Amino acid sequence: MVISEIKIKNIRGFLDITLPFNIRPNCANILVAPNGFGKSSISTAFQCATGRKLNASEEQKHSTLRADPSEFSICVDGSWLIADANKNEITDTFDVHVVKSGLTPKAKVPRINGVPIPKPYMEIPSLDLGVSKSKEDLAFDLKAHKAQLGQNAKVVPNFTKKCEAPDIRRSLLASISSIDKLTQVKPRKLFNDIISFAAGASGTKIDISEKAEGKFSEEIEESEHISAVMHITQNIQGVETWLDRVFICYQAADLCKENRANLKKWLEYGAYQASLSAAKAFISDINNAWVGAQVKERKGRVVVEFPEANALSNGQRDLLYFGCNMLRARQVVSKKPCIIVIDEVFDYLDDANIMVAQYFLSKMIDLYKGEGRKVFICLLTHLDPAFFKGYALRKQKTIYLQNGSQKVSNTMKKVVGDREDPAWKEDLEKYFLHYHPDEKNLSELFNDTFGLPKAHGRNHSFYDFLREEWGKCSSEAEEYDPFAVCAHVRIEIERIAYCKLSGEEERDEFINTHGTANKLRFCEAAGVQVPESCYLLGVIYNDALHQRGAIDQSSSIALKLKNIALLGVIKNALDW
């Protein structure tokens, strides 16, 4: 199952757009786009599509089309699921959850000497985990079930005791539709045949189970719905035999037939206990750091109450809210695949909290996989995907939402990727990847050994090629070589610095100084005022020009070059 595209009409910043998604289940899908692209519009579209129809308020629509309808669609394995004002095919197929920052600005207005003095603060609103449940006793008649087996009543398990664990009840609740099907004629006939056989068999409990399994296991496996419930019974503690598992399925079907409402409430309370325990355990684990966060039952709802945001560090606050939102996604008892959209929550965490958040996500994926379900984790971010590399999220996929307009030339692929080749390493670094006023002709080597244009083998012609690519980038052309742009930025900064030195000895020493930053510091020592931006841009050109082996970060580098503010910094650095 793959979600390959999404369409958004009239939601926040998008009038009508189709975006490549190509997200896959049970891994972290990192969706990268620069600030201002519309990541929050994407998360808003998913947020509007969590109910039975698309609920987009006027404030959530595009500013020019407040009165017009909105629509959101996703393409799943080639078929479109549509959510609009009348329907929501997305939630017919998926559970959908969106995690955003929960900070809300507030103000207290105490009076000091009779004068109201507003005191602003940030509030983390209480997080609603769902409806609280009342305890329900199960109306299970063990004696009646034992009576059906006569002298072999010993083989009958006690459904109430065997299935009392909250996690088991949660799993049975998720399979309630399969349990419903067990009340139909064919499954009931099979159950009755097994009961009759077991009642007349001889031997120990294990002997009777083995005989029954040998006779009926094939029929059980052929029944889709019995097999689904049997799969859950594998995880029940104290279930000793195959026949135990079959009888638990039968007892579930009998309870459903006799009093489905009672069975469902009993299962719901177990699922509720499981969810509540998970939430309390999570809060307990971190309570020494995040003092005051508590899970409470209030007015028929389960909520997490937080202290004022000023009482927590930013990282603690964001991580706590993120973790509790992940718990809320787990409150939904379902067998559907799940989409969880996380809107820039990770972007402002430090390294330690990033690692903990990654751990939460990896555990979440494991839980869904353990249930045989698919979960689509979508991280919306403006950060370089390398930021998310870590042991916890080893399985991740990067999708660039905005075309980086990158088209890496063969010249830059070779020059950057093979720069360590002894055939040209020394000359490349001295004459091609740093500024040098002298001509250097490697045209034959470029062409014969590396299959590159001869013109690019002359360093000053190579500089012209780089300048052309920068011109495309700065004028927002559709395609340009991001590595050529970065090389131009470095070489042009060095050329300007070289020209500002007045003496030949200083210029010679500048050329012989290794590294752009060292060259610039030499200029400053010689009395040249070097803008700070020339140093800061080292992050751009050094990342690009110090790749090892195959070039694999063109999208990441091109994405940085799409940042309008960064382009302004580059333009200033090339004109000082």
XYZ file of C-alpha atoms in Angstrom:
576
model
C 0.000 0.000 0.000
C 1.456 3.349 -1.111
C 0.009 6.875 -0.914
C 1.499 8.361 -4.074
C -0.157 11.799 -4.411
C -2.405 14.273 -2.644
C -4.680 16.980 -4.067
C -5.627 20.037 -2.033
C -8.272 22.535 -3.155
C -8.999 25.748 -1.290
C -7.279 24.982 2.002
C -5.097 27.687 3.557
C -2.321 28.643 1.139
C -3.303 26.218 -1.618
C -5.887 27.126 -4.241
C -5.572 23.888 -6.216
C -2.422 21.771 -6.114
C -1.344 18.183 -6.668
C 1.743 17.083 -4.746
C 3.849 13.940 -5.058
C 3.755 12.076 -1.753
C 4.931 8.522 -2.354
C 4.791 7.607 1.329
C 5.100 4.016 2.511
C 3.821 2.231 5.613
C 5.706 1.265 8.766
C 8.608 3.652 8.271
C 9.288 7.340 8.908
C 8.388 9.347 5.787
C 10.272 12.647 6.009
C 8.497 15.252 3.863
C 10.890 18.142 3.276
C 10.016 21.625 2.034
C 11.341 25.125 2.802
C 9.571 27.559 5.110
C 6.696 29.209 3.294
C 6.032 26.244 1.011
C 2.763 25.238 2.678
C 3.586 22.402 5.083
C 1.024 23.730 7.559
C -1.543 23.811 4.759
C -0.885 20.102 4.183
C -1.327 19.275 7.865
C -4.495 21.410 7.945
C -5.910 19.414 5.013
C -5.378 16.178 6.933
C -6.790 17.792 10.101
C -9.951 18.778 8.222
C -10.286 15.192 6.972
C -10.433 13.407 10.343
C -14.244 13.253 10.541
C -17.078 11.825 8.455
C -16.741 14.681 5.959
C -14.249 17.434 5.199
C -14.689 20.135 7.846
C -12.875 23.250 6.621
C -13.810 26.474 8.407
C -13.618 29.843 6.660
C -10.328 30.542 8.441
C -8.906 27.273 7.059
C -9.767 28.174 3.466
C -7.732 30.256 1.047
C -8.083 33.971 1.798
C -9.589 34.681 -1.648
C -12.155 31.845 -1.594
C -13.711 31.873 1.870
C -17.203 31.040 0.570
C -16.135 28.316 -1.891
C -16.054 24.581 -1.114
C -12.823 22.791 -0.224
C -11.679 19.329 -1.248
C -8.877 16.995 -0.216
C -7.923 13.752 -1.969
C -5.239 11.107 -1.599
C -4.164 8.547 -4.202
C -3.777 5.055 -2.717
C -2.374 2.355 -4.985
C -3.632 4.268 -8.021
C -7.178 4.962 -6.706
C -8.300 8.361 -5.405
C -10.070 8.739 -2.051
C -11.959 12.039 -1.827
C -13.037 14.114 1.168
C -15.431 17.016 0.606
C -18.374 18.700 2.325
C -20.584 15.639 1.746
C -18.348 12.624 2.277
C -14.978 11.395 3.461
C -13.662 8.329 1.669
C -10.294 8.810 3.392
C -11.564 7.956 6.876
C -13.596 5.089 5.416
C -10.194 3.501 4.741
C -7.785 5.126 7.244
C -7.615 6.443 10.783
C -6.152 9.950 10.487
C -4.303 11.880 13.225
C -2.432 15.194 13.111
C 0.150 16.277 15.686
C 0.986 19.986 15.963
C 2.351 22.246 18.645
C -0.324 22.887 21.262
C 0.872 26.241 22.568
C -1.764 28.935 23.074
C -0.940 32.536 24.100
C -2.903 33.682 27.167
C -2.869 36.597 29.564
C -3.699 37.020 33.237
C -4.827 40.491 34.300
C -4.097 41.009 37.999
C -4.788 44.425 39.528
C -1.874 46.218 41.148
C -2.922 49.261 43.144
C -6.229 49.098 41.331
C -4.621 49.148 37.888
C -5.055 46.071 35.626
C -1.595 44.866 34.526
C -1.742 42.154 31.817
C 0.689 39.313 32.396
C 1.194 37.211 29.249
C 1.999 33.524 29.419
C 1.911 30.460 27.172
C -0.601 27.712 27.918
C -0.546 24.103 26.809
C -4.250 23.211 26.531
C -5.433 19.995 28.135
C -5.160 17.052 25.757
C -8.380 15.065 25.403
C -7.640 11.329 25.173
C -11.279 10.331 24.741
C -14.370 9.238 26.658
C -13.888 7.592 30.053
C -15.578 4.209 30.498
C -17.520 2.703 33.389
C -16.698 -0.774 34.652
C -18.868 -3.518 33.156
C -19.280 -7.044 34.511
C -19.495 -9.768 31.889
C -22.562 -12.011 31.971
C -20.688 -15.248 31.238
C -22.204 -18.539 32.446
C -19.276 -20.951 32.849
C -21.510 -23.710 34.266
C -23.702 -23.726 31.169
C -20.663 -24.102 28.927
C -19.227 -26.900 31.072
C -22.563 -28.697 30.962
C -22.261 -28.965 27.160
C -19.120 -31.105 27.586
C -20.546 -33.464 30.209
C -17.797 -35.627 31.676
C -15.139 -33.677 29.760
C -16.024 -30.295 31.300
C -12.342 -30.055 32.248
C -11.522 -28.889 28.704
C -13.707 -25.754 28.992
C -11.761 -22.521 29.760
C -13.201 -19.615 31.739
C -13.591 -16.821 29.158
C -13.846 -14.069 31.760
C -10.591 -15.012 33.477
C -8.635 -15.957 30.370
C -9.513 -12.719 28.559
C -9.432 -10.284 31.461
C -6.081 -8.709 30.432
C -6.777 -5.196 29.050
C -4.582 -5.706 25.977
C -6.464 -8.888 25.037
C -9.802 -7.153 25.445
C -8.542 -4.285 23.289
C -7.571 -6.761 20.550
C -10.918 -8.563 20.754
C -12.727 -5.236 20.536
C -10.787 -4.396 17.364
C -12.014 -7.734 15.944
C -15.632 -7.371 17.054
C -16.794 -7.538 13.417
C -15.154 -10.965 13.080
C -16.767 -12.103 16.333
C -20.132 -11.015 14.896
C -19.558 -13.315 11.932
C -18.946 -16.285 14.259
C -22.658 -16.257 15.143
C -23.571 -17.226 11.581
C -24.799 -20.703 10.663
C -21.600 -22.203 9.233
C -19.224 -21.222 12.094
C -21.801 -22.285 14.709
C -22.202 -25.690 13.059
C -18.415 -26.140 13.132
C -18.306 -25.156 16.819
C -21.147 -27.592 17.619
C -19.346 -30.415 15.793
C -16.174 -29.748 17.815
C -18.151 -29.635 21.094
C -19.857 -32.958 20.296
C -16.544 -34.557 19.394
C -14.805 -33.270 22.553
C -17.711 -34.378 24.760
C -17.374 -37.959 23.524
C -13.566 -38.158 23.429
C -11.448 -39.890 26.059
C -8.110 -39.056 27.638
C -6.495 -36.096 29.284
C -7.259 -32.492 28.369
C -4.177 -32.442 26.134
C -5.133 -35.761 24.513
C -8.632 -34.515 23.692
C -7.251 -31.268 22.275
C -4.759 -33.082 20.038
C -7.488 -35.381 18.690
C -9.812 -32.440 18.012
C -7.030 -30.475 16.348
C -6.185 -33.391 14.069
C -9.812 -33.660 12.957
C -10.915 -29.990 12.726
C -7.813 -27.754 12.343
C -8.110 -27.559 8.556
C -11.721 -26.353 8.740
C -10.797 -23.797 11.408
C -7.977 -22.420 9.261
C -10.288 -22.156 6.249
C -12.662 -19.913 8.225
C -11.404 -16.332 7.846
C -13.188 -14.976 10.896
C -12.456 -17.873 13.257
C -8.792 -17.618 12.246
C -8.801 -13.881 12.977
C -10.028 -14.433 16.552
C -7.828 -17.525 16.999
C -4.828 -15.322 16.170
C -5.644 -13.112 19.187
C -5.916 -16.119 21.505
C -2.256 -16.964 20.803
C -1.330 -14.040 23.077
C -3.513 -15.065 26.028
C -1.565 -16.103 29.122
C -2.523 -19.493 30.506
C -4.121 -20.809 27.326
C -2.591 -24.272 27.144
C -4.161 -26.108 24.222
C -5.548 -25.664 20.728
C -8.982 -26.588 22.079
C -8.736 -23.810 24.700
C -8.342 -21.315 21.878
C -11.257 -22.745 19.892
C -13.546 -22.659 22.923
C -12.615 -19.024 23.636
C -13.679 -18.196 20.071
C -16.911 -20.108 20.578
C -17.580 -18.417 23.941
C -16.969 -14.988 22.378
C -19.478 -15.830 19.638
C -22.015 -17.093 22.192
C -21.649 -13.954 24.326
C -22.071 -11.827 21.214
C -25.226 -13.683 20.226
C -26.798 -13.590 23.689
C -25.902 -10.036 24.733
C -23.669 -8.194 22.291
C -24.020 -4.859 24.100
C -22.742 -6.391 27.358
C -19.779 -8.030 25.616
C -18.851 -4.841 23.786
C -18.996 -2.708 26.938
C -16.839 -5.243 28.776
C -14.276 -5.212 25.969
C -14.406 -1.407 25.741
C -13.654 -1.080 29.433
C -10.629 -3.351 29.016
C -9.399 -1.290 26.053
C -9.967 1.839 28.127
C -7.891 0.375 30.982
C -5.084 -0.449 28.549
C -5.070 3.088 27.159
C -5.261 4.703 30.580
C -2.399 2.556 31.894
C -0.259 3.462 28.890
C -0.914 7.177 29.379
C -0.203 7.067 33.113
C 2.954 5.005 32.589
C 4.213 7.512 30.028
C 3.553 10.473 32.327
C 5.098 8.602 35.278
C 8.290 7.918 33.312
C 8.839 11.611 32.619
C 7.210 13.201 35.676
C 10.562 13.864 37.365
C 11.355 16.222 34.487
C 7.908 17.544 33.551
C 6.442 18.305 36.922
C 2.695 18.743 37.054
C 1.521 16.862 33.950
C -1.239 14.480 35.045
C -3.755 12.078 33.505
C -7.225 12.739 34.930
C -10.805 11.614 34.394
C -12.940 14.738 34.175
C -16.598 15.111 33.214
C -16.687 11.784 31.451
C -13.457 12.420 29.519
C -9.830 11.372 29.996
C -7.488 14.365 29.735
C -3.829 15.135 30.211
C -3.468 18.388 32.143
C -0.233 20.317 31.692
C 1.405 23.024 33.781
C 1.987 26.479 32.309
C 4.485 26.346 29.460
C 6.888 28.658 31.385
C 7.353 25.865 33.949
C 8.936 23.623 31.302
C 11.850 23.959 28.953
C 10.848 24.314 25.299
C 12.211 20.869 24.433
C 10.496 19.190 27.395
C 7.210 20.895 26.585
C 7.247 19.959 22.897
C 8.350 16.384 23.550
C 5.700 15.859 26.220
C 2.927 17.200 24.020
C 4.194 15.139 21.093
C 4.310 11.933 23.140
C 0.809 12.446 24.529
C -0.551 13.069 21.036
C 0.969 9.785 19.914
C -0.830 8.122 22.820
C -4.080 9.723 21.689
C -3.634 8.119 18.259
C -3.424 4.765 20.039
C -6.736 5.368 21.828
C -8.628 4.541 18.639
C -9.444 0.835 18.608
C -9.458 -0.101 14.952
C -8.055 -2.477 12.364
C -7.720 0.206 9.688
C -4.327 1.438 8.511
C -3.419 4.735 10.174
C -1.988 8.044 8.881
C -0.152 10.192 11.461
C 0.946 13.636 10.231
C 3.505 15.430 12.435
C 3.847 19.117 11.584
C 7.337 20.449 12.384
C 7.240 19.195 15.986
C 10.761 17.794 15.539
C 12.240 20.972 14.089
C 12.884 22.701 17.397
C 14.042 19.813 19.606
C 17.652 19.373 20.693
C 19.628 16.210 19.920
C 18.652 14.352 23.107
C 14.939 15.081 22.736
C 15.107 14.219 19.021
C 16.438 10.800 20.006
C 13.616 10.268 22.528
C 11.000 11.391 19.984
C 12.464 8.989 17.424
C 12.188 6.232 20.021
C 8.471 7.041 20.483
C 7.948 6.766 16.743
C 9.829 3.493 16.420
C 7.750 2.000 19.272
C 4.574 3.268 17.620
C 5.541 1.559 14.353
C 6.319 -1.663 16.227
C 2.910 -1.598 17.949
C 1.055 -1.269 14.660
C 3.161 -3.944 12.994
C 2.513 -6.252 15.961
C -1.226 -5.838 15.336
C -0.794 -6.607 11.634
C -1.707 -2.988 10.799
C -0.002 -0.385 8.640
C 0.903 3.076 9.925
C 1.993 5.924 7.670
C 4.218 8.285 9.703
C 4.581 11.632 7.891
C 7.109 14.121 9.324
C 6.683 17.580 7.793
C 9.930 19.529 8.166
C 12.155 22.210 6.675
C 15.290 20.545 8.062
C 17.919 18.608 6.162
C 16.910 14.903 6.333
C 20.392 14.081 7.660
C 19.190 15.700 10.902
C 16.907 12.704 11.477
C 19.500 9.987 10.978
C 19.728 7.890 14.138
C 19.519 4.369 15.460
C 15.809 4.613 16.280
C 14.626 5.679 12.835
C 16.869 3.519 10.721
C 14.010 2.824 8.313
C 13.110 6.162 6.811
C 12.225 7.629 3.435
C 12.798 11.201 2.294
C 10.352 12.983 -0.034
C 11.063 16.504 -1.311
C 7.695 18.217 -1.688
C 9.112 21.074 -3.742
C 11.065 20.357 -6.889
C 14.560 21.601 -6.096
C 15.123 22.537 -9.771
C 18.290 20.499 -9.634
C 19.977 18.999 -12.638
C 23.484 18.010 -11.677
C 25.799 18.206 -14.698
C 28.178 15.393 -15.567
C 31.023 17.831 -14.984
C 30.032 18.486 -11.368
C 29.232 14.823 -10.748
C 32.805 13.957 -11.724
C 34.536 16.988 -10.223
C 32.837 16.584 -6.838
C 32.351 12.828 -6.751
C 35.825 11.915 -8.039
C 37.827 14.818 -6.645
C 40.069 12.402 -4.701
C 41.258 10.696 -7.905
C 45.071 11.116 -7.955
C 44.968 11.937 -11.673
C 43.660 15.419 -10.951
C 43.196 15.857 -7.189
C 45.943 18.428 -6.637
C 45.114 20.542 -9.689
C 41.364 20.391 -9.057
C 41.711 21.743 -5.535
C 44.192 24.449 -6.482
C 42.791 25.734 -9.796
C 39.161 24.562 -10.135
C 37.560 24.326 -6.690
C 39.329 27.433 -5.371
C 40.044 30.696 -7.139
C 43.364 31.006 -8.964
C 44.264 33.932 -11.230
C 46.521 31.816 -13.444
C 45.261 29.719 -16.351
C 45.364 25.946 -15.959
C 44.599 23.697 -18.914
C 43.488 20.131 -18.111
C 41.225 19.845 -21.149
C 42.787 16.637 -22.432
C 42.577 14.975 -19.009
C 38.982 16.143 -18.552
C 37.970 14.715 -21.924
C 40.104 11.588 -22.330
C 40.057 10.280 -18.746
C 36.733 11.530 -17.397
C 34.662 12.059 -20.554
C 33.964 15.738 -19.812
C 33.878 18.719 -22.201
C 37.337 20.060 -23.035
C 36.151 23.612 -22.352
C 35.496 22.714 -18.719
C 39.098 21.521 -18.434
C 40.363 25.124 -18.595
C 39.896 26.612 -15.143
C 38.738 30.069 -16.212
C 36.252 28.555 -18.669
C 35.145 26.334 -15.799
C 34.557 29.499 -13.712
C 32.390 30.845 -16.584
C 30.331 27.639 -16.529
C 29.797 28.022 -12.785
C 28.799 31.670 -13.242
C 26.180 30.707 -15.827
C 24.602 28.229 -13.424
C 24.521 30.869 -10.680
C 22.776 33.206 -13.114
C 20.063 30.604 -13.663
C 19.617 30.090 -9.930
C 19.532 33.777 -9.049
C 16.944 34.450 -11.769
C 14.797 31.518 -10.541
C 15.195 29.460 -13.728
C 13.542 26.048 -13.890
C 16.789 24.067 -13.935
C 20.327 24.675 -12.702
C 23.195 22.714 -11.222
C 23.187 23.268 -7.435
C 26.769 22.028 -7.068
C 27.962 24.462 -9.730
C 26.161 27.277 -7.882
C 27.886 26.383 -4.606
C 31.282 26.184 -6.319
C 30.666 29.614 -7.876
C 29.824 31.110 -4.462
C 33.112 29.871 -2.994
C 35.269 30.889 -5.975
C 33.660 34.315 -6.361
C 34.072 35.104 -2.650
C 37.742 34.145 -2.951
C 38.162 36.161 -6.172
C 36.729 39.302 -4.568
C 38.924 38.829 -1.481
C 42.010 38.301 -3.688
C 41.321 41.489 -5.647
C 41.028 43.537 -2.440
C 44.603 42.644 -1.494
C 46.995 45.274 -2.839
C 50.476 43.670 -2.766
C 51.709 40.789 -4.908
C 53.243 39.035 -1.898
C 49.920 39.150 -0.054
C 48.103 37.822 -3.091
C 50.604 34.983 -3.508
C 50.248 34.045 0.151
C 46.450 34.189 -0.180
C 46.573 31.725 -3.106
C 48.854 29.374 -1.184
C 46.692 29.450 1.961
C 44.601 26.276 2.332
C 40.828 26.567 2.887
C 38.427 29.423 2.170
C 37.942 30.385 5.816
C 41.715 30.601 6.312
C 42.060 32.708 3.166
C 39.410 35.125 4.478
C 41.084 35.355 7.892
C 44.357 36.150 6.135
C 42.598 38.998 4.304
C 41.262 40.383 7.570
C 44.748 40.270 9.071
C 45.893 42.275 6.045
C 43.273 44.952 6.741
C 40.453 43.791 4.433
C 36.989 43.917 6.001
C 35.304 40.615 5.150
C 31.508 40.404 5.592
C 30.344 37.789 8.074
C 28.127 36.300 5.357
C 31.229 35.083 3.493
C 32.042 32.866 6.470
C 28.469 31.771 7.078
C 28.053 30.555 3.511
C 30.783 28.011 4.150
C 27.980 25.738 5.388
C 26.540 25.788 1.850
C 29.590 25.422 -0.356
C 31.520 23.071 1.940
C 28.562 20.672 2.227
C 28.239 20.610 -1.542
C 31.896 20.359 -2.530
C 33.035 17.831 0.052
C 30.761 14.933 -0.901
C 32.411 11.537 -0.988
C 31.690 9.089 -3.777
C 28.383 9.356 -5.634
C 26.551 12.670 -5.248
C 23.387 11.884 -3.303
C 22.328 15.172 -1.705
C 21.450 17.259 -4.759
C 17.826 17.626 -3.614
C 18.870 18.743 -0.140
C 21.338 21.312 -1.488
C 18.923 22.588 -4.137
C 16.260 22.948 -1.452
C 18.535 25.253 0.527
C 19.102 27.350 -2.575
C 15.320 27.828 -2.905
C 15.311 29.809 0.337
C 14.721 33.429 -0.694
C 16.473 34.835 2.364
C 19.518 32.657 1.737
C 19.660 33.806 -1.889
C 19.711 37.372 -0.571
C 22.653 36.519 1.698
C 24.517 34.966 -1.257
C 23.905 38.000 -3.451
C 25.257 40.318 -0.737
C 28.301 38.092 -0.230
C 29.066 38.267 -3.946
C 28.908 42.055 -4.012
C 31.202 43.503 -1.337
